[in-house]
mmCIF file of C-alpha atoms in Angstrom:
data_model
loop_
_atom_site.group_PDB
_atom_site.id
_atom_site.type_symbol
_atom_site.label_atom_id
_atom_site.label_comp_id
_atom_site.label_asym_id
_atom_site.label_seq_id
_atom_site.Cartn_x
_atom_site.Cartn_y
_atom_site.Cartn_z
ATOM 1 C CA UNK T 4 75.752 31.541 -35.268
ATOM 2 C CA UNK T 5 77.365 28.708 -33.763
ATOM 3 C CA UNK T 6 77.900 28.458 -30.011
ATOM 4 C CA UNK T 7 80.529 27.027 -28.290
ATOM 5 C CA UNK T 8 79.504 26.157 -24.603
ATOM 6 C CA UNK T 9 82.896 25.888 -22.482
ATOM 7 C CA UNK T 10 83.423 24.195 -18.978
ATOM 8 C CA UNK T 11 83.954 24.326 -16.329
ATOM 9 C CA UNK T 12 84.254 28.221 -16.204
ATOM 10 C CA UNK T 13 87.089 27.846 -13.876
ATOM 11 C CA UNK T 14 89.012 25.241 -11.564
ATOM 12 C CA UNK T 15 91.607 24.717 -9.239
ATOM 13 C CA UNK T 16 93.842 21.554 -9.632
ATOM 14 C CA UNK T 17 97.113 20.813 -7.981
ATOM 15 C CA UNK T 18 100.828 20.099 -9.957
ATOM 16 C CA UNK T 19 100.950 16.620 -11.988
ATOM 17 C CA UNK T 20 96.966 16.237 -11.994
ATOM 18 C CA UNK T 21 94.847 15.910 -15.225
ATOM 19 C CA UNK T 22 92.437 18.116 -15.761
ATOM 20 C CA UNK T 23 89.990 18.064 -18.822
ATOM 21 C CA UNK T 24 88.236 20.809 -20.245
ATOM 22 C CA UNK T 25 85.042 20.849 -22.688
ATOM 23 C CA UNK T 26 83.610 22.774 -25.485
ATOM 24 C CA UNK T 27 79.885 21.325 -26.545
ATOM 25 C CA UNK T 28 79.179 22.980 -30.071
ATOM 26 C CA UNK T 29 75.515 24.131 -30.778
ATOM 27 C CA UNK T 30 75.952 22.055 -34.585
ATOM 28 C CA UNK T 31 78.141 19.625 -36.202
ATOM 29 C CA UNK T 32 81.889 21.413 -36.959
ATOM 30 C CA UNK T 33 83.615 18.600 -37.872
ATOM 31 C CA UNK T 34 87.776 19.060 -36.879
ATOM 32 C CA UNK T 35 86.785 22.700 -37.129
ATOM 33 C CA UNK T 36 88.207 23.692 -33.567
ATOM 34 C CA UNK T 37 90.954 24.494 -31.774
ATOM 35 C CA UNK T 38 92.402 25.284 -28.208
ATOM 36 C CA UNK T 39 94.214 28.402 -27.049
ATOM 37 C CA UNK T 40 95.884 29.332 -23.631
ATOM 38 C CA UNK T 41 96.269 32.954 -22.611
ATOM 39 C CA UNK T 42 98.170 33.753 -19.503
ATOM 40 C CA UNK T 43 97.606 36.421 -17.195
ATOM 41 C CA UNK T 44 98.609 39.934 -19.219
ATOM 42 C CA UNK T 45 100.072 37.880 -22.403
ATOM 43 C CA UNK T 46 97.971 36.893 -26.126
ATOM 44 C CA UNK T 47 96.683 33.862 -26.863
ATOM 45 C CA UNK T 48 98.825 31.291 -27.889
ATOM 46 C CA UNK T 49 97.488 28.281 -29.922
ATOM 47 C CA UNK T 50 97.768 24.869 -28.081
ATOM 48 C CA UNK T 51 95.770 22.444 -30.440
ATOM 49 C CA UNK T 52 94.409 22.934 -33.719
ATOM 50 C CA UNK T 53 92.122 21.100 -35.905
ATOM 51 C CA UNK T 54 90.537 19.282 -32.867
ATOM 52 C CA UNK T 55 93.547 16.712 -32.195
ATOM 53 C CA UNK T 56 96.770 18.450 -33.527
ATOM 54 C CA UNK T 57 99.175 19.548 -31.269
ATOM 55 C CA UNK T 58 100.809 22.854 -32.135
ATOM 56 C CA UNK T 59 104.084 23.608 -32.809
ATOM 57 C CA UNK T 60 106.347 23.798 -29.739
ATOM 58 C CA UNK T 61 103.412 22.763 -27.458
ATOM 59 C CA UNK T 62 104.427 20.303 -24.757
ATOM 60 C CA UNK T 63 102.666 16.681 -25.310
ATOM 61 C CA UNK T 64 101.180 16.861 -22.052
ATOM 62 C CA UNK T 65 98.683 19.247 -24.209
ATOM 63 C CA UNK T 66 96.075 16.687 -25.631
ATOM 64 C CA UNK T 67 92.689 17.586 -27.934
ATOM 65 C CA UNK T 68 89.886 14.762 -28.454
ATOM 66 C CA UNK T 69 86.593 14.951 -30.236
ATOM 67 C CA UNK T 70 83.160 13.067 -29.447
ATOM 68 C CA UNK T 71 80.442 14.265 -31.750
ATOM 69 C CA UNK T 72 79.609 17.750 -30.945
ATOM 70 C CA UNK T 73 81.809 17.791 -27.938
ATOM 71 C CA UNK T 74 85.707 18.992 -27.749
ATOM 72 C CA UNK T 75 87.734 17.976 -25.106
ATOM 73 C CA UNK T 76 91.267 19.422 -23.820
ATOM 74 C CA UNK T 77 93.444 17.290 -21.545
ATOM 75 C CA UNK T 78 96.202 18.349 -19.605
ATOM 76 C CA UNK T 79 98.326 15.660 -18.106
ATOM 77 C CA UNK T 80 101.072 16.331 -15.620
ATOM 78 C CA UNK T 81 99.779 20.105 -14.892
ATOM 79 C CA UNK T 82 102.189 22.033 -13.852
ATOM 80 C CA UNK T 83 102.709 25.505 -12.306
ATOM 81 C CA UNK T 84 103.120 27.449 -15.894
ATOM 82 C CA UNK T 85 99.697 25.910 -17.278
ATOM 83 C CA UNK T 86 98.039 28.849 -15.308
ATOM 84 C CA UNK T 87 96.051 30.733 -17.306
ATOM 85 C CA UNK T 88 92.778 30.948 -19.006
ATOM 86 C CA UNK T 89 91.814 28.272 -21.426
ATOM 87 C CA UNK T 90 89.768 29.283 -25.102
ATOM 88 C CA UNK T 91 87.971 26.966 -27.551
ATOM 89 C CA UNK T 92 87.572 28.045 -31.031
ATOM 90 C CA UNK T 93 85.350 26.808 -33.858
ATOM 91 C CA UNK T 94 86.092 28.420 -37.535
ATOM 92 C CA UNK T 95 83.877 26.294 -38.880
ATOM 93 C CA UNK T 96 81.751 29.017 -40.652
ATOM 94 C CA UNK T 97 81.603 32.779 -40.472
ATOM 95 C CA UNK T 98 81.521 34.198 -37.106
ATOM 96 C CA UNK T 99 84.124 32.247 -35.912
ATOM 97 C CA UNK T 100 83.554 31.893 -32.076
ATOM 98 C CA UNK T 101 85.129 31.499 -28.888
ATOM 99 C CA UNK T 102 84.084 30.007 -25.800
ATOM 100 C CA UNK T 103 83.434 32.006 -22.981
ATOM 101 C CA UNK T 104 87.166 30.243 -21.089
ATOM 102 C CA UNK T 105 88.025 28.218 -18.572
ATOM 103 C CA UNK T 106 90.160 29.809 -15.735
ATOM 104 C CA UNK T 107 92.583 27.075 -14.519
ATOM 105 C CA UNK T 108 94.975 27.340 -11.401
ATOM 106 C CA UNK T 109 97.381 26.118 -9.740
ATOM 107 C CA UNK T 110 96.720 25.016 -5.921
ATOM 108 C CA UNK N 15 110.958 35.536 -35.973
ATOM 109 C CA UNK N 16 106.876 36.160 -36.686
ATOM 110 C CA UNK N 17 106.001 39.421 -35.211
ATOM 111 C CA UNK N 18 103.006 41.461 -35.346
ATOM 112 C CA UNK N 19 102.933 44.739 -34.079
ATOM 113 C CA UNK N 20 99.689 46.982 -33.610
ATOM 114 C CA UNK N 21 99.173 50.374 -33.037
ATOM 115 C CA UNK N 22 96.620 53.186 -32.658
ATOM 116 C CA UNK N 23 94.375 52.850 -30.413
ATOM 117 C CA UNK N 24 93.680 55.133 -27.603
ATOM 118 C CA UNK N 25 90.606 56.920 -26.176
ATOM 119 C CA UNK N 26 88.026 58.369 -28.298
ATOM 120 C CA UNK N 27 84.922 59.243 -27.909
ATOM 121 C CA UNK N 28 81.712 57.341 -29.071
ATOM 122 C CA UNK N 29 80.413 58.115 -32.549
ATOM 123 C CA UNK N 30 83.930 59.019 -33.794
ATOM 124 C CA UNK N 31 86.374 57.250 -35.299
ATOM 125 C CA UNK N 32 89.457 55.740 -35.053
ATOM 126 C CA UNK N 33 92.254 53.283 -37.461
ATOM 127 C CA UNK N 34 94.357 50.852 -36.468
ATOM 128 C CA UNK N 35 97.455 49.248 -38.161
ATOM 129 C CA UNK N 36 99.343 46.007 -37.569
ATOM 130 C CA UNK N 37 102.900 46.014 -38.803
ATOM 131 C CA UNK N 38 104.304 42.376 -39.697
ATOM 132 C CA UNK N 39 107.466 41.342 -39.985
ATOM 133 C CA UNK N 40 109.328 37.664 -40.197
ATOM 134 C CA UNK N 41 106.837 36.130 -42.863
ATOM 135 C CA UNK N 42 105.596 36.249 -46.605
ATOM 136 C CA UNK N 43 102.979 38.775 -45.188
ATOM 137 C CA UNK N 44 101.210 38.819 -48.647
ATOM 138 C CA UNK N 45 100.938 34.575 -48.354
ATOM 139 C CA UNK N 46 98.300 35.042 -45.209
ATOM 140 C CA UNK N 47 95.114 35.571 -44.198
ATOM 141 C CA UNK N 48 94.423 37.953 -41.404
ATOM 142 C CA UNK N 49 92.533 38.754 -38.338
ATOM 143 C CA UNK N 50 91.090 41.419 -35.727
ATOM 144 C CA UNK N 51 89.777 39.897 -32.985
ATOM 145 C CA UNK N 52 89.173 41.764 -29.618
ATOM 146 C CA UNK N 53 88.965 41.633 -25.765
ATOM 147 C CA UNK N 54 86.761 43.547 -23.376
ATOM 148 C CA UNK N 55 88.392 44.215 -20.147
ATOM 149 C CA UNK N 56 88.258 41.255 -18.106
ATOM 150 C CA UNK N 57 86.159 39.263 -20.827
ATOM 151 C CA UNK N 58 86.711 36.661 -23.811
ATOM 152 C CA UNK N 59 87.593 36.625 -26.865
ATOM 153 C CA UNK N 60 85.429 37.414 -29.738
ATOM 154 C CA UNK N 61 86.529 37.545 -33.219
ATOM 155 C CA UNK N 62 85.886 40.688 -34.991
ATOM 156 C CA UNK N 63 87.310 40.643 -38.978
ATOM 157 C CA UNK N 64 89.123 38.140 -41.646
ATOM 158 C CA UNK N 65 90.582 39.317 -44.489
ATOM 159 C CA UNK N 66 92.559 37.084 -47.091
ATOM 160 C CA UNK N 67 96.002 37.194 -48.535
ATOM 161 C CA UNK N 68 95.131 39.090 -51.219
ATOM 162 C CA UNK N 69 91.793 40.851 -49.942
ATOM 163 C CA UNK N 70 89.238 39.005 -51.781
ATOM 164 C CA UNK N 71 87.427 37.874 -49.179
ATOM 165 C CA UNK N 72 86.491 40.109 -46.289
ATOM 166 C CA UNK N 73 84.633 38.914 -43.050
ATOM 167 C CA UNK N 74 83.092 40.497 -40.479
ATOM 168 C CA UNK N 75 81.521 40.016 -37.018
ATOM 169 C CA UNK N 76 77.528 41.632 -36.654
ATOM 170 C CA UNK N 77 78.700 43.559 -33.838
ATOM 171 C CA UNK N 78 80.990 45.633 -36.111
ATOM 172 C CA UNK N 79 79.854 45.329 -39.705
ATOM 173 C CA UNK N 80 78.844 48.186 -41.446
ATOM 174 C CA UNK N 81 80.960 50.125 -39.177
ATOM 175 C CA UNK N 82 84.345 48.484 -39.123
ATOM 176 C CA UNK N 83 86.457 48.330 -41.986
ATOM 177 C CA UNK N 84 89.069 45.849 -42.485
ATOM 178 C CA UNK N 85 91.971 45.898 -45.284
ATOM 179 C CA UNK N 86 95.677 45.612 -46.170
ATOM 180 C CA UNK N 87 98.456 46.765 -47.900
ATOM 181 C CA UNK N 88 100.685 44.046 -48.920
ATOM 182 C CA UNK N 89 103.385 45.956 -49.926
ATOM 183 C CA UNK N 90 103.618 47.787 -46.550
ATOM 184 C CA UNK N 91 103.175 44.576 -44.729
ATOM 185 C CA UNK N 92 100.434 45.857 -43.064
ATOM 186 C CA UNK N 93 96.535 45.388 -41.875
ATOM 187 C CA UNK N 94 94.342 47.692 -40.767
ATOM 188 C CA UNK N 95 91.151 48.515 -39.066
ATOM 189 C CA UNK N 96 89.135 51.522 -39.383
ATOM 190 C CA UNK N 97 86.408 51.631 -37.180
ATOM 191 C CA UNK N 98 83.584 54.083 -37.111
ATOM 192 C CA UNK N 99 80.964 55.497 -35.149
ATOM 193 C CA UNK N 100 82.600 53.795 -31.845
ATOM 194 C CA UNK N 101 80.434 52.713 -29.437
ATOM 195 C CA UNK N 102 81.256 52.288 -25.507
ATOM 196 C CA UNK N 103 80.912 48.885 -26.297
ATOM 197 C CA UNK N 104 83.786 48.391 -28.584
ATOM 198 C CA UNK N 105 86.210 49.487 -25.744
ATOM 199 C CA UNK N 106 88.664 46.507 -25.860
ATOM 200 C CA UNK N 107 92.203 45.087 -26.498
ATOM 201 C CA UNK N 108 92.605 44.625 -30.359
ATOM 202 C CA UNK N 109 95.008 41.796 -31.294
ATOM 203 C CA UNK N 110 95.899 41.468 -34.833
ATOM 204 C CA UNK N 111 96.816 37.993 -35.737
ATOM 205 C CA UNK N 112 98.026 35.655 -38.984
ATOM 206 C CA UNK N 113 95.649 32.475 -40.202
ATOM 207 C CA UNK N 114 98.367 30.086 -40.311
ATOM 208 C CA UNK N 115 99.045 26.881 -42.371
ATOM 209 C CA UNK N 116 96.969 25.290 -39.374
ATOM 210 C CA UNK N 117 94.381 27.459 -40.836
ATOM 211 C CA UNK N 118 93.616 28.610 -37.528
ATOM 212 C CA UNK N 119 95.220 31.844 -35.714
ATOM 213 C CA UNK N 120 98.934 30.791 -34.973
ATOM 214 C CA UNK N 121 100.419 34.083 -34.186
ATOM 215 C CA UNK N 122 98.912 37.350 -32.313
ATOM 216 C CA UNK N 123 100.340 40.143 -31.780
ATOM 217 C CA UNK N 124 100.362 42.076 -28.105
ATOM 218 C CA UNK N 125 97.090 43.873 -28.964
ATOM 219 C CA UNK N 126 96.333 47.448 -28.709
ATOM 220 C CA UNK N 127 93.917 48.974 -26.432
ATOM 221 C CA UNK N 128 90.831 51.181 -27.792
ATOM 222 C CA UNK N 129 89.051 53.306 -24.691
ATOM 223 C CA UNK N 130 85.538 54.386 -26.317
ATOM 224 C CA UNK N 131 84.271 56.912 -23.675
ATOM 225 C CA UNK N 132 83.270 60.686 -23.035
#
């Protein structure tokens, strides 16, 4: 199975910082990955797909890059409503996996 | 509007069993690929089944195959889950959601909670 290896398990940042958080995949998954938020008590809602895309109706400060193995979400301009926790997902082959999250608040 | 409504769970105890539907509505339910994927209290995500539009290819996750059975009736609009021989481990939030155009999950539903316990 392929692991995806997500951090920084959590952090604290204050409004209109950039924060960046990382998925490191255990094998090559090409574009194969992409980048959900959940907030507290809601479902997952897709952020960035296909490593780089941004989703439908997802604010631009939402940005996905790719080095390699290693998948990187960037949030520019954080503000309060970007609480939540933060999923990677690789569905590059059967079991599709998650990484473990990133907890992100607001200071 | 996509929606994707779920339904029941509840508590059961382990080794029984125990089916679970998703009702969707606001799409060409029959054009998409669908998913189970669950979450333990306070814990991630972890993907659970796949099943395509029209059923041909069926996925699972170790942790429930052979027990687990995913399927769907297009003409109901709905998926399903039947899950077997329940273990405390399987107590979780089931979310159904759609494998969009993206090809990844675009919507979820608001999940459905499953209590394995005696």
């Amino acid at each position: 199975d392929i692991q995806m290896t997500q951090s920084p398990a959590s952090l604290s940042a204050s409004p209109e910082e950039i924060v960046t958080i990382t998925c490191q995949a255990s094998q090559d998954i090409g574009n194969w990955l992409a980048w959900y938020q959940q907030k507290p008590g809601k479902s997952p809602q897709l952020l960035i797909y296909s490593a780089t895309s941004l989703a439908d109706g997802i604010p631009s400060r939402f940005s996905g890059s790719r080095s390699g193995t290693q998948y990187s979400l960037k949030i520019s301009r954080l503000q309060v409503e970007d609480t939540g926790i933060y999923y990677c997902l690789q569905r590059y082959s059967n079991p599709w996996t998650f990484g473990g999250g990133t907890k992100l608040e607001l200071k | 509007e996509v929606q994707l409504v779920e339904s029941g769970g509840g508590l059961v105890q382990p080794g029984r069993s125990l089916k679970l539907s998703c009702l969707a509505s606001g799409f060409t339910f029959s054009n998409y690929g669908m998913n189970w994927i669950r979450q333990a209290p306070g814990k991630g995500l972890e993907w659970v089944a796949s099943i395509s539009s029209s059923s041909s290819y069926i996925y699972y996750a170790d942790t429930v195959k052979g027990r687990f059975t995913i399927s769907r009736d297009n003409a109901k609009n709905t998926l399903y889950l039947q899950m077997t021989s329940l273990r405390s481990e399987d107590t979780a939030l089931y979310y159904c959601a759609r494998r969009g155009t993206t090809t990844f999950f675009d919507y979820w539903g608001q999940g459905v909670m499953v209590t394995v316990s005696s």
